[in-house]
Each structure stands twice: as structure tokens, then as C-alpha cells.
Coordinates of C-alpha atoms in Angstrom, one line a residue:
M3 CA 87.7 112.5 17.6
A4 CA 85.6 109.0 19.1
I5 CA 86.8 105.3 17.5
T6 CA 83.5 103.2 18.4
T7 CA 85.6 100.0 16.5
P8 CA 86.8 97.2 19.5
G9 CA 90.0 96.9 19.8
V10 CA 91.2 100.1 18.0
V11 CA 93.0 102.9 20.1
P12 CA 93.2 106.8 19.2
A13 CA 96.7 107.0 18.1
S14 CA 96.2 110.0 19.4
I15 CA 95.9 107.8 23.1
L16 CA 99.3 105.6 21.7
V17 CA 101.7 107.5 21.3
T18 CA 101.6 109.0 25.3
G19 CA 103.1 106.2 26.6
H20 CA 105.8 106.6 28.3
T21 CA 109.5 103.7 28.6
P22 CA 108.8 101.7 30.7
G23 CA 110.3 100.8 33.9
W24 CA 112.1 98.0 33.4
L25 CA 113.6 98.9 29.9
T26 CA 115.3 101.6 31.6
T27 CA 116.7 99.4 34.8
F28 CA 117.1 96.5 32.2
A29 CA 119.7 98.7 30.3
R30 CA 121.5 100.1 32.9
F31 CA 121.7 96.6 34.2
A32 CA 123.1 95.7 31.0
R33 CA 125.4 98.7 30.7
R34 CA 127.0 98.5 34.1
T35 CA 127.7 95.1 34.1
R36 CA 131.6 93.8 33.8
Y37 CA 133.0 90.5 32.7
E38 CA 134.0 90.5 37.2
D39 CA 130.4 91.4 38.5
L40 CA 129.3 87.6 37.0
P41 CA 129.2 84.5 39.4
E42 CA 131.5 81.6 39.0
E43 CA 128.5 79.8 37.8
V44 CA 127.1 81.8 35.2
V45 CA 130.7 81.9 34.0
A46 CA 131.3 77.9 33.8
R47 CA 127.7 77.5 32.3
T48 CA 128.5 80.3 29.6
R49 CA 131.6 78.7 28.3
L50 CA 129.8 75.6 28.1
V51 CA 126.7 77.1 25.8
I52 CA 129.5 78.7 23.9
L53 CA 130.5 75.1 23.6
D54 CA 127.8 73.1 23.3
C55 CA 126.6 75.9 20.3
I56 CA 129.8 75.3 19.0
G57 CA 129.5 72.0 18.3
A58 CA 126.1 72.2 17.1
M59 CA 126.9 74.5 14.1
L60 CA 129.7 72.5 13.2
A61 CA 128.0 69.4 13.0
G62 CA 124.5 71.6 10.8
R63 CA 126.7 72.9 8.8
R64 CA 127.3 69.2 7.5
E65 CA 124.4 69.3 6.8
P66 CA 123.5 68.9 2.7
E67 CA 121.1 71.8 2.8
V68 CA 123.3 74.1 4.8
A69 CA 126.1 73.3 2.8
E70 CA 124.7 74.0 -1.1
A71 CA 122.9 77.3 1.3
E72 CA 126.2 78.6 2.4
R73 CA 127.5 77.8 -1.7
R74 CA 124.8 79.5 -2.7
L75 CA 124.3 82.6 -0.1
G76 CA 129.0 82.9 0.3
R77 CA 131.3 81.8 2.6
T78 CA 130.9 81.9 6.0
G79 CA 135.0 83.1 6.2
R80 CA 137.1 85.4 5.1
S81 CA 134.9 86.2 1.9
G82 CA 131.5 86.6 4.0
S83 CA 129.9 89.5 5.8
K84 CA 129.2 89.5 9.4
L85 CA 125.3 89.2 8.8
L86 CA 125.9 86.6 6.7
R87 CA 128.0 84.3 9.4
A88 CA 125.6 85.8 11.5
F89 CA 123.3 83.6 9.7
L90 CA 124.8 80.1 8.4
G91 CA 125.6 79.6 12.0
G92 CA 122.4 80.4 13.4
T93 CA 121.0 78.2 10.5
A94 CA 123.3 75.5 10.7
G95 CA 122.8 75.5 15.2
T96 CA 119.5 73.9 14.7
M97 CA 119.3 71.7 12.4
L98 CA 120.2 68.8 14.2
E99 CA 117.5 70.1 17.2
I100 CA 120.5 69.3 19.9
D101 CA 121.5 72.8 20.9
E102 CA 120.9 73.9 24.5
G103 CA 118.1 76.0 25.8
N104 CA 115.9 76.8 28.7
Q105 CA 113.1 75.5 30.0
Y106 CA 111.8 78.3 31.6
A107 CA 112.1 80.3 28.2
R108 CA 109.7 77.3 25.8
G109 CA 112.9 78.4 23.8
H110 CA 116.6 77.9 22.3
P111 CA 118.6 81.5 23.4
G112 CA 121.9 80.3 23.2
I113 CA 121.5 79.6 19.7
H114 CA 119.8 82.9 18.9
V115 CA 123.5 85.1 20.4
V116 CA 126.9 82.6 19.9
P117 CA 126.6 82.8 16.4
A118 CA 126.3 86.5 16.4
V119 CA 128.8 87.0 19.5
L120 CA 130.8 84.6 17.1
A121 CA 130.5 86.8 14.1
L122 CA 131.2 90.3 15.2
A123 CA 133.9 88.8 17.0
A124 CA 135.5 88.1 12.9
D125 CA 135.4 91.5 12.4
R126 CA 137.0 92.8 15.6
K127 CA 139.3 92.4 18.3
V128 CA 136.4 90.8 21.2
T129 CA 138.4 89.5 24.4
G130 CA 137.7 86.2 26.2
A131 CA 136.0 87.8 28.5
S132 CA 133.8 90.0 26.8
A133 CA 132.2 87.8 24.4
I134 CA 131.0 85.6 28.0
L135 CA 129.2 88.8 29.3
A136 CA 127.9 89.7 26.0
T137 CA 126.6 85.5 25.8
A138 CA 125.8 86.1 29.9
L139 CA 123.5 88.8 28.7
G140 CA 121.8 88.2 25.2
Y141 CA 121.0 85.1 26.8
E142 CA 119.9 87.0 30.0
I143 CA 117.3 89.0 27.8
G144 CA 115.4 86.3 25.2
A145 CA 114.7 83.9 28.0
R146 CA 113.8 86.8 29.9
I147 CA 111.0 87.4 27.5
G148 CA 110.2 84.4 27.1
I149 CA 109.6 83.6 30.8
A150 CA 107.4 86.9 30.7
S151 CA 104.5 86.3 28.3
K152 CA 103.4 83.4 26.0
L153 CA 103.5 83.2 22.8
R154 CA 100.6 82.7 20.8
V155 CA 99.9 78.2 20.6
T156 CA 100.9 78.5 16.4
M157 CA 104.0 80.4 17.1
H158 CA 107.0 78.4 17.4
P159 CA 110.1 80.8 20.0
H160 CA 112.8 80.5 17.2
G161 CA 113.2 83.7 15.7
T162 CA 110.9 85.9 17.5
W163 CA 112.4 86.9 21.4
G164 CA 115.5 85.5 20.3
T165 CA 116.4 88.9 18.5
V166 CA 116.6 90.8 20.9
G167 CA 119.2 88.8 23.1
A168 CA 121.6 88.8 19.7
A169 CA 121.0 92.6 19.6
L170 CA 121.3 93.2 23.7
A171 CA 125.4 90.9 23.2
V172 CA 126.2 93.1 19.8
A173 CA 125.4 96.2 21.7
R174 CA 127.4 94.9 24.5
L175 CA 130.3 94.3 22.2
R176 CA 130.4 97.4 21.3
G177 CA 129.7 99.7 24.4
A178 CA 126.9 100.7 23.9
G179 CA 125.3 103.3 26.6
A180 CA 122.0 102.7 28.4
G181 CA 119.9 104.7 25.8
E182 CA 121.0 103.0 22.8
I183 CA 120.9 99.3 24.6
A184 CA 117.3 100.8 25.4
E185 CA 116.8 101.5 21.3
T186 CA 118.6 98.6 20.8
I187 CA 116.0 96.7 22.4
N188 CA 113.3 98.2 21.1
V189 CA 114.5 98.3 17.5
A190 CA 115.4 94.4 17.9
S191 CA 111.6 93.6 19.2
S192 CA 110.3 94.9 16.2
L193 CA 112.7 92.3 13.6
G194 CA 110.7 89.4 14.9
L195 CA 109.6 86.6 12.9
T196 CA 105.8 85.6 12.0
T197 CA 107.3 82.0 13.4
S198 CA 105.3 79.1 12.3
R199 CA 104.5 75.9 15.1
R200 CA 103.0 73.6 12.3
T201 CA 107.3 73.3 10.3
M202 CA 108.6 71.8 12.5
L203 CA 105.9 68.9 13.0
E204 CA 106.2 69.1 9.4
G205 CA 109.8 68.9 8.7
A206 CA 109.6 72.1 7.1
T207 CA 113.7 72.9 7.4
V208 CA 112.3 76.8 6.9
R209 CA 112.0 76.7 11.0
N210 CA 115.8 75.9 10.5
T211 CA 116.4 79.6 9.2
Y212 CA 114.7 80.4 12.3
A213 CA 117.4 81.2 14.5
G214 CA 119.5 82.0 11.6
F215 CA 118.0 85.2 10.9
S216 CA 117.5 85.9 14.5
N217 CA 121.3 86.3 14.6
M218 CA 121.3 87.8 11.4
L219 CA 118.4 90.6 12.4
G220 CA 120.5 91.6 16.1
I221 CA 123.5 92.6 14.1
M222 CA 121.2 94.8 12.5
A223 CA 119.1 96.0 14.8
H224 CA 122.3 98.1 15.7
D225 CA 123.6 99.4 13.1
L226 CA 120.3 100.5 12.3
V227 CA 120.3 102.6 16.0
R228 CA 123.7 103.9 15.5
S229 CA 122.4 105.3 12.0
G230 CA 119.9 106.4 13.6
F231 CA 116.4 104.1 13.4
T232 CA 114.1 104.2 16.0
G233 CA 112.4 102.1 17.8
E234 CA 108.6 102.5 19.4
V235 CA 109.4 103.3 23.7
D236 CA 107.9 100.1 24.5
G237 CA 108.9 97.3 21.5
V238 CA 108.5 94.7 23.8
G239 CA 105.4 95.3 25.2
S240 CA 103.6 95.7 22.3
V241 CA 105.0 93.0 20.4
Y242 CA 105.1 90.1 23.7
G243 CA 101.9 91.9 24.6
G244 CA 99.1 91.3 22.7
I245 CA 101.1 90.7 18.9
A246 CA 103.1 87.5 18.9
A247 CA 102.2 86.1 22.8
D248 CA 99.8 87.8 25.3
D249 CA 100.1 87.4 29.5
W250 CA 102.4 90.1 29.2
R251 CA 104.2 90.1 32.9
P252 CA 106.9 93.0 32.9
E253 CA 108.1 92.5 36.4
E254 CA 109.0 89.5 35.1
M255 CA 112.4 91.1 33.4
V256 CA 113.7 92.1 36.6
R257 CA 112.7 89.8 39.1
D258 CA 116.0 89.1 40.8
L259 CA 118.0 90.8 38.1
G260 CA 121.9 89.9 38.3
T261 CA 121.2 87.4 41.5
R262 CA 119.6 84.8 39.0
W263 CA 121.2 84.6 35.9
E264 CA 119.2 81.7 33.2
I265 CA 121.8 80.7 31.9
A266 CA 122.8 79.2 35.0
R267 CA 118.9 77.2 34.4
N268 CA 119.4 76.1 31.1
Y269 CA 119.4 72.6 29.9
F270 CA 121.5 70.8 28.0
K271 CA 120.7 67.8 25.8
R272 CA 122.4 64.1 25.2
H273 CA 119.0 63.0 22.5
A274 CA 119.4 63.9 18.9
A275 CA 115.4 65.1 19.4
C276 CA 113.1 67.5 20.6
R277 CA 113.2 68.1 23.9
Y278 CA 110.0 67.4 24.6
N279 CA 110.7 64.1 23.9
H280 CA 112.7 63.8 26.3
G281 CA 111.0 62.6 29.5
A282 CA 109.8 59.9 27.6
L283 CA 113.6 58.7 26.3
D284 CA 114.6 59.1 29.5
A285 CA 112.0 56.5 31.1
L286 CA 112.6 54.6 27.8
A287 CA 115.9 54.2 29.5
R288 CA 114.6 53.4 33.0
I289 CA 113.2 50.3 31.0
V290 CA 115.3 48.8 28.9
A291 CA 117.8 48.8 31.6
E292 CA 115.3 47.0 33.7
A293 CA 114.9 44.2 31.1
G294 CA 118.7 43.6 30.7
G295 CA 119.8 46.6 28.8
R296 CA 117.6 45.8 24.6
L297 CA 114.1 44.9 23.7
D298 CA 112.9 43.4 20.8
P299 CA 110.7 46.2 18.5
E300 CA 108.9 42.6 17.6
A301 CA 108.2 41.3 20.9
I302 CA 106.2 44.9 21.9
R303 CA 102.8 45.0 21.6
A304 CA 102.1 48.4 22.5
I305 CA 104.3 51.6 23.7
E306 CA 101.7 53.6 25.7
V307 CA 103.0 57.4 26.8
K308 CA 101.2 59.5 29.4
T309 CA 103.2 63.6 29.4
Y310 CA 101.7 66.9 29.6
V311 CA 100.6 68.6 26.4
W312 CA 103.6 69.9 24.3
A313 CA 104.5 66.8 24.6
A314 CA 101.3 65.0 23.6
Q315 CA 101.0 67.4 20.7
L316 CA 104.0 65.1 18.8
D317 CA 101.6 61.9 17.8
H318 CA 102.0 61.5 14.7
P319 CA 104.0 58.0 13.4
E320 CA 105.0 59.1 10.4
P321 CA 107.5 61.8 9.7
A322 CA 108.3 62.1 6.4
S323 CA 111.0 64.0 6.9
M324 CA 114.8 64.1 9.5
L325 CA 113.4 67.4 11.4
A326 CA 109.4 65.8 11.7
A327 CA 111.2 62.2 13.4
K328 CA 112.6 64.5 15.8
F329 CA 109.7 66.0 16.2
S330 CA 107.6 62.8 16.3
M331 CA 107.4 61.0 20.1
P332 CA 106.3 57.7 18.4
F333 CA 109.0 57.7 16.1
S334 CA 112.0 59.5 18.8
L335 CA 110.5 56.0 21.0
A336 CA 110.3 53.7 18.2
T337 CA 114.2 54.4 16.9
F338 CA 115.3 53.8 20.4
I339 CA 115.0 51.0 21.2
V340 CA 115.6 50.1 18.0
N341 CA 118.9 51.1 17.6
G342 CA 120.3 51.7 21.0
G343 CA 119.5 55.2 21.7
A344 CA 118.3 58.8 20.1
T345 CA 121.5 59.8 18.5
L346 CA 122.2 61.3 14.9
D347 CA 121.9 58.9 13.0
A348 CA 118.5 57.5 14.5
F349 CA 117.3 59.7 13.4
R350 CA 119.1 60.3 9.4
D351 CA 116.5 58.7 6.1
P352 CA 118.0 54.9 6.6
A353 CA 116.6 54.5 10.1
R354 CA 113.6 56.6 10.0
E355 CA 112.5 54.5 6.1
D356 CA 113.3 50.9 8.2
A357 CA 110.0 49.1 8.2
V358 CA 110.8 47.4 11.9
T359 CA 110.8 50.4 12.9
R360 CA 108.0 52.5 11.7
A361 CA 105.7 49.4 12.6
L362 CA 107.2 50.0 15.9
A363 CA 106.7 53.7 15.6
R364 CA 103.1 52.8 15.0
R365 CA 102.4 50.8 18.1
V366 CA 102.8 53.9 19.9
R367 CA 100.0 55.6 21.8
V368 CA 100.8 59.3 23.0
D369 CA 97.8 61.3 25.7
E370 CA 98.0 64.0 27.6
D371 CA 97.1 63.6 31.6
P372 CA 97.0 66.3 32.4
A373 CA 97.8 66.3 35.7
L374 CA 101.0 65.8 34.7
T375 CA 100.7 69.2 31.9
A376 CA 100.1 71.1 35.0
M377 CA 103.7 70.5 36.3
L378 CA 104.9 72.5 33.4
P379 CA 107.1 74.5 33.2
G380 CA 109.5 73.5 36.5
L381 CA 108.7 70.0 35.7
R382 CA 108.8 68.1 32.1
P383 CA 106.7 64.6 33.3
A384 CA 106.2 61.6 31.1
R385 CA 105.0 58.3 31.9
V386 CA 105.6 55.1 29.5
T387 CA 104.0 51.7 29.6
V388 CA 105.3 49.0 27.4
T389 CA 103.3 45.8 26.9
L390 CA 105.1 42.5 25.7
T391 CA 103.5 40.3 23.7
D392 CA 104.2 37.5 26.4
G393 CA 101.9 39.4 28.7
R394 CA 104.8 41.5 30.6
V395 CA 104.8 45.0 31.4
F396 CA 107.2 47.3 32.3
T397 CA 106.1 51.1 33.2
A398 CA 108.8 54.3 34.3
E399 CA 108.1 57.5 34.5
A400 CA 109.9 60.7 34.7
L401 CA 109.2 64.2 35.8
T402 CA 112.5 65.8 34.6
N403 CA 114.8 65.0 31.7
K404 CA 118.2 64.9 31.7
G405 CA 120.2 67.3 31.8
D406 CA 117.3 69.8 33.5
T407 CA 118.9 72.3 36.2
E408 CA 116.8 69.7 38.2
D409 CA 119.5 66.7 37.0
P410 CA 122.5 68.3 35.5
Y411 CA 124.9 66.6 33.0
A412 CA 128.2 67.5 34.8
A413 CA 130.5 69.4 32.5
T414 CA 132.3 66.5 31.2
E415 CA 129.0 64.8 29.7
V416 CA 129.1 68.4 27.9
E417 CA 132.7 68.3 26.3
A418 CA 132.4 64.5 25.5
K419 CA 128.9 65.5 23.8
F420 CA 130.8 68.6 21.8
M421 CA 133.4 66.1 20.6
E422 CA 130.8 63.7 19.6
V423 CA 129.4 66.1 17.4
A424 CA 132.6 68.4 16.0
A425 CA 134.7 65.4 15.8
P426 CA 133.0 64.3 12.7
A427 CA 132.8 67.8 11.0
I428 CA 136.5 69.4 11.8
G429 CA 139.1 66.4 13.3
T430 CA 139.4 65.2 16.3
D431 CA 142.7 66.9 17.2
A432 CA 140.9 70.3 16.0
A433 CA 137.5 69.6 18.2
G434 CA 139.7 69.3 20.6
A435 CA 141.5 72.2 20.0
V436 CA 138.6 73.9 20.2
A437 CA 137.2 72.4 23.7
R438 CA 140.5 73.8 25.4
A439 CA 140.2 77.4 23.9
V440 CA 136.8 77.3 24.3
L441 CA 137.1 76.2 27.9
G442 CA 139.7 78.3 28.7
L443 CA 137.9 81.6 26.9
D444 CA 137.3 84.1 30.0
K445 CA 142.0 84.0 29.2
A446 CA 141.9 84.9 25.7
A447 CA 142.9 88.1 24.5
T448 CA 141.2 87.5 21.1
L449 CA 138.5 84.9 20.1
G450 CA 140.9 84.4 16.6
G451 CA 142.3 80.8 18.1
I452 CA 138.9 79.6 17.5
L453 CA 137.2 81.0 15.1
E454 CA 140.6 79.7 12.9
L455 CA 139.3 76.1 13.5
I456 CA 135.7 76.1 13.1
D457 CA 136.5 78.5 9.8
M458 CA 135.0 81.3 10.5
K459 CA 137.4 84.1 10.2

């Protein structure tokens, strides 16, 4: 039978597809890779990613929305299911916009995997080495889908390919074979959310649940496969080759597989704001230093930012909430100047409602420079010019963001950040104990001690 409507393919053709070669290769790789096969750099970075995600989760759990959701839905501890623990962990971990990410994947793979691994570890014996391996593998496939496709510009990356990352991590922890891993990947690919990019711009905090759902649905995907449910023969290709994304390049899923690990190309954050703001914030920090360590906000006539397209999109100067403030370039620069840094408190309501900060944010202009956009994704450039009322002009440029693979933070900086965000949540002694346990995770027989300290067991 013939179909004349453009874009509609007859089922007799659609169902003749075959399992793509990359999926077979990746599933076999995920099954056969052992902890001992991981390069030391990957092990060390994965420990830091787990530590960073736990810090973000602990800090985020103190936010009123998360605390209330936990009360309404049930505790994350002994009385909560693994699905609930995974959901609330992923949600809490994105509340404050401080979790790690991957510039090449254009998203945050870690927080889509680590809560699922921790939730599973609370219900079964999981060694530290197996947790590291599962996290690295889950991170790998999620990040590679982000690299191999281009999400629609109206979609937010949270809650999309991260579901596949969580599902793979869970399948590997449970000892799935290569065929079961491939089926889990296909099932999980259909379980991503229809996420909206506008949530981050408007400050709609439903956006913070996206990673929570990915962790929860990742666990469910493997449970469904073991229950007999099946996916498409090429679920990832279908979803990320025309539904949620375009420009699907399956060869990227296996390029340098096993030698180039995406978790070793990640970034860590010190500014508590959207990553797109970080280049401009780093450049502004240089200007402040050049000006003697402080700029009087009342003495600033104008701030001009030239940057790449996604950073330039964040041009709204009057954010209506903490989340919107973190996705506002004008506010981020203004609060950095007024408060001496883009800290957690610099985006909370008292800082956001400060009259001096709000007035300064309105004097910030943000424009895209196509030449800077062309440098993506390897570079995340920004050029900042501050003009004072006395006529002096300061200019600085950042090509990379501090914390990127090209300009990484030392491990001690990541550890210091963990203590800064975790200690207020669970106390300095407990936070220190968690840090020591995670940094020695490869030698741990179980994750029980860590889970007790972070109240997930």
C-alpha cells in the first residue's frame, strides 16, 4: 500500500529495522568492562563526580520545596522506596545549579546517574568499586547521546538522555548481560521527558524535577525489562534522530570507546549559576581584581557582554525567582559585584530583591557575537566591558570557563566546595566523614556508611 502524506513511513518499512551496530558494541563494552579496566584518571574523576553530586543533593534537600515534597511523598530514608529516593535525590541535586556537567554533551550527566546508583545501593550490597564503574558507564552513554545529537532548541537537556544513563548504571549494577543492557537502553530511550527550556528562563522550578525523574525512570526501565517489556530496535536513534533531537550521528556513540571517557572531560562549578554565565563571571573577576578588589556598583555606568548564543539568551535583567536569577546574565554579574561572588546566598531572595543589585542588573547589556558562538562546544567564551562613571573602562575576556577540562579545578578545590555546601546541611564532622569515604570509595565493601551519613539508608 502507498502512503502519500509527506513524512509518514508505512509500518511494513518501519518494522524492518535492525539493531544498530553501535548499540551492540556499546552493550558488549558495558558488560565486559571491569573496574580494573578503568584508567586511574577515570576512577579519580568519578570519585569527585560522586562527591560533587552528593554535595549538591545535600544542599538541595534543605530547600523548602524539596523538604515539603519529601514530607508529602515519603522519606528518602528507610521508609522510602528506591524510586522515591532516586527521584528526590536527582531533584535536590539540581535545585541550586551547582552540580557538575559536560560541555561536549551540553548537559549534566552526573546528577542523572549518581542518585540512582545510591538509591540502588541502599537496597542491596554494592561495593565502592562497582558504584564507580556503574557511574562511569552511565555517565558515558548519557553524555555520548548528548554529543551525538542536537536537542531541539526549545528543550531543556535535563530529563532527556540522562534517563538512559541512569538505566545503564542500574543494569550494570545488577549484573545484566549484553542483550539485557541493549534492551534496557532501548526502553529507557522512550522514557525521557518533554522538557521545556523556558522553565529555566522563567524560573519554573518544575525544571528541577527533570533529573529526579530521569533517575527514577532509569531504575524503572531496567525493572520493566526484567518484567518482560521491550523497546524499539533502535530506540535511541528514533528519539534522538528526529523526535527530541536532530543531527543524529551514531558513530559518535562508539568513537574512541574505552579510550576517551566523557567523565574525564567533565567540568565542576564554583559559581552557583547557570554554566553559560561562567565565562562572563570569570572575566568580571579579573576586572574586579584589576580595579583593586572591589567595584562600587553606584560608580558603574554600564556593563557590556559579548558572548555565545546560549549565554546571550540569558539577558533578562529582572528575574522573578532564585532559579530565574541563576539563569540571568545581568543579575549574575550584578550580584557578583554587590556580594563579592556568585555564591549560593547571592541568588536567594534577599539578594535578588536588593535595590542596588537590581538597578545594576538593568545596566547590563548582553549580545551574541557570532564569532564566539562558532567556538562552541570546545570553548565557552565571553568578553566583558565595564564602564565607570568617571570614564574609566575595564575589559577582560575568558575563552574557557574555570573548571573546564582545559582549565580544571584541583581536586582540593572540588573537595573544598563539597565542604562548603554539605557542612551546613549535615554538620562539619559528618561532611568530612562523607568526603573521606567517597574519596576512598574504591576500597569500600559497601556504601552503607556513606548512605547512613547522608540519610539515604
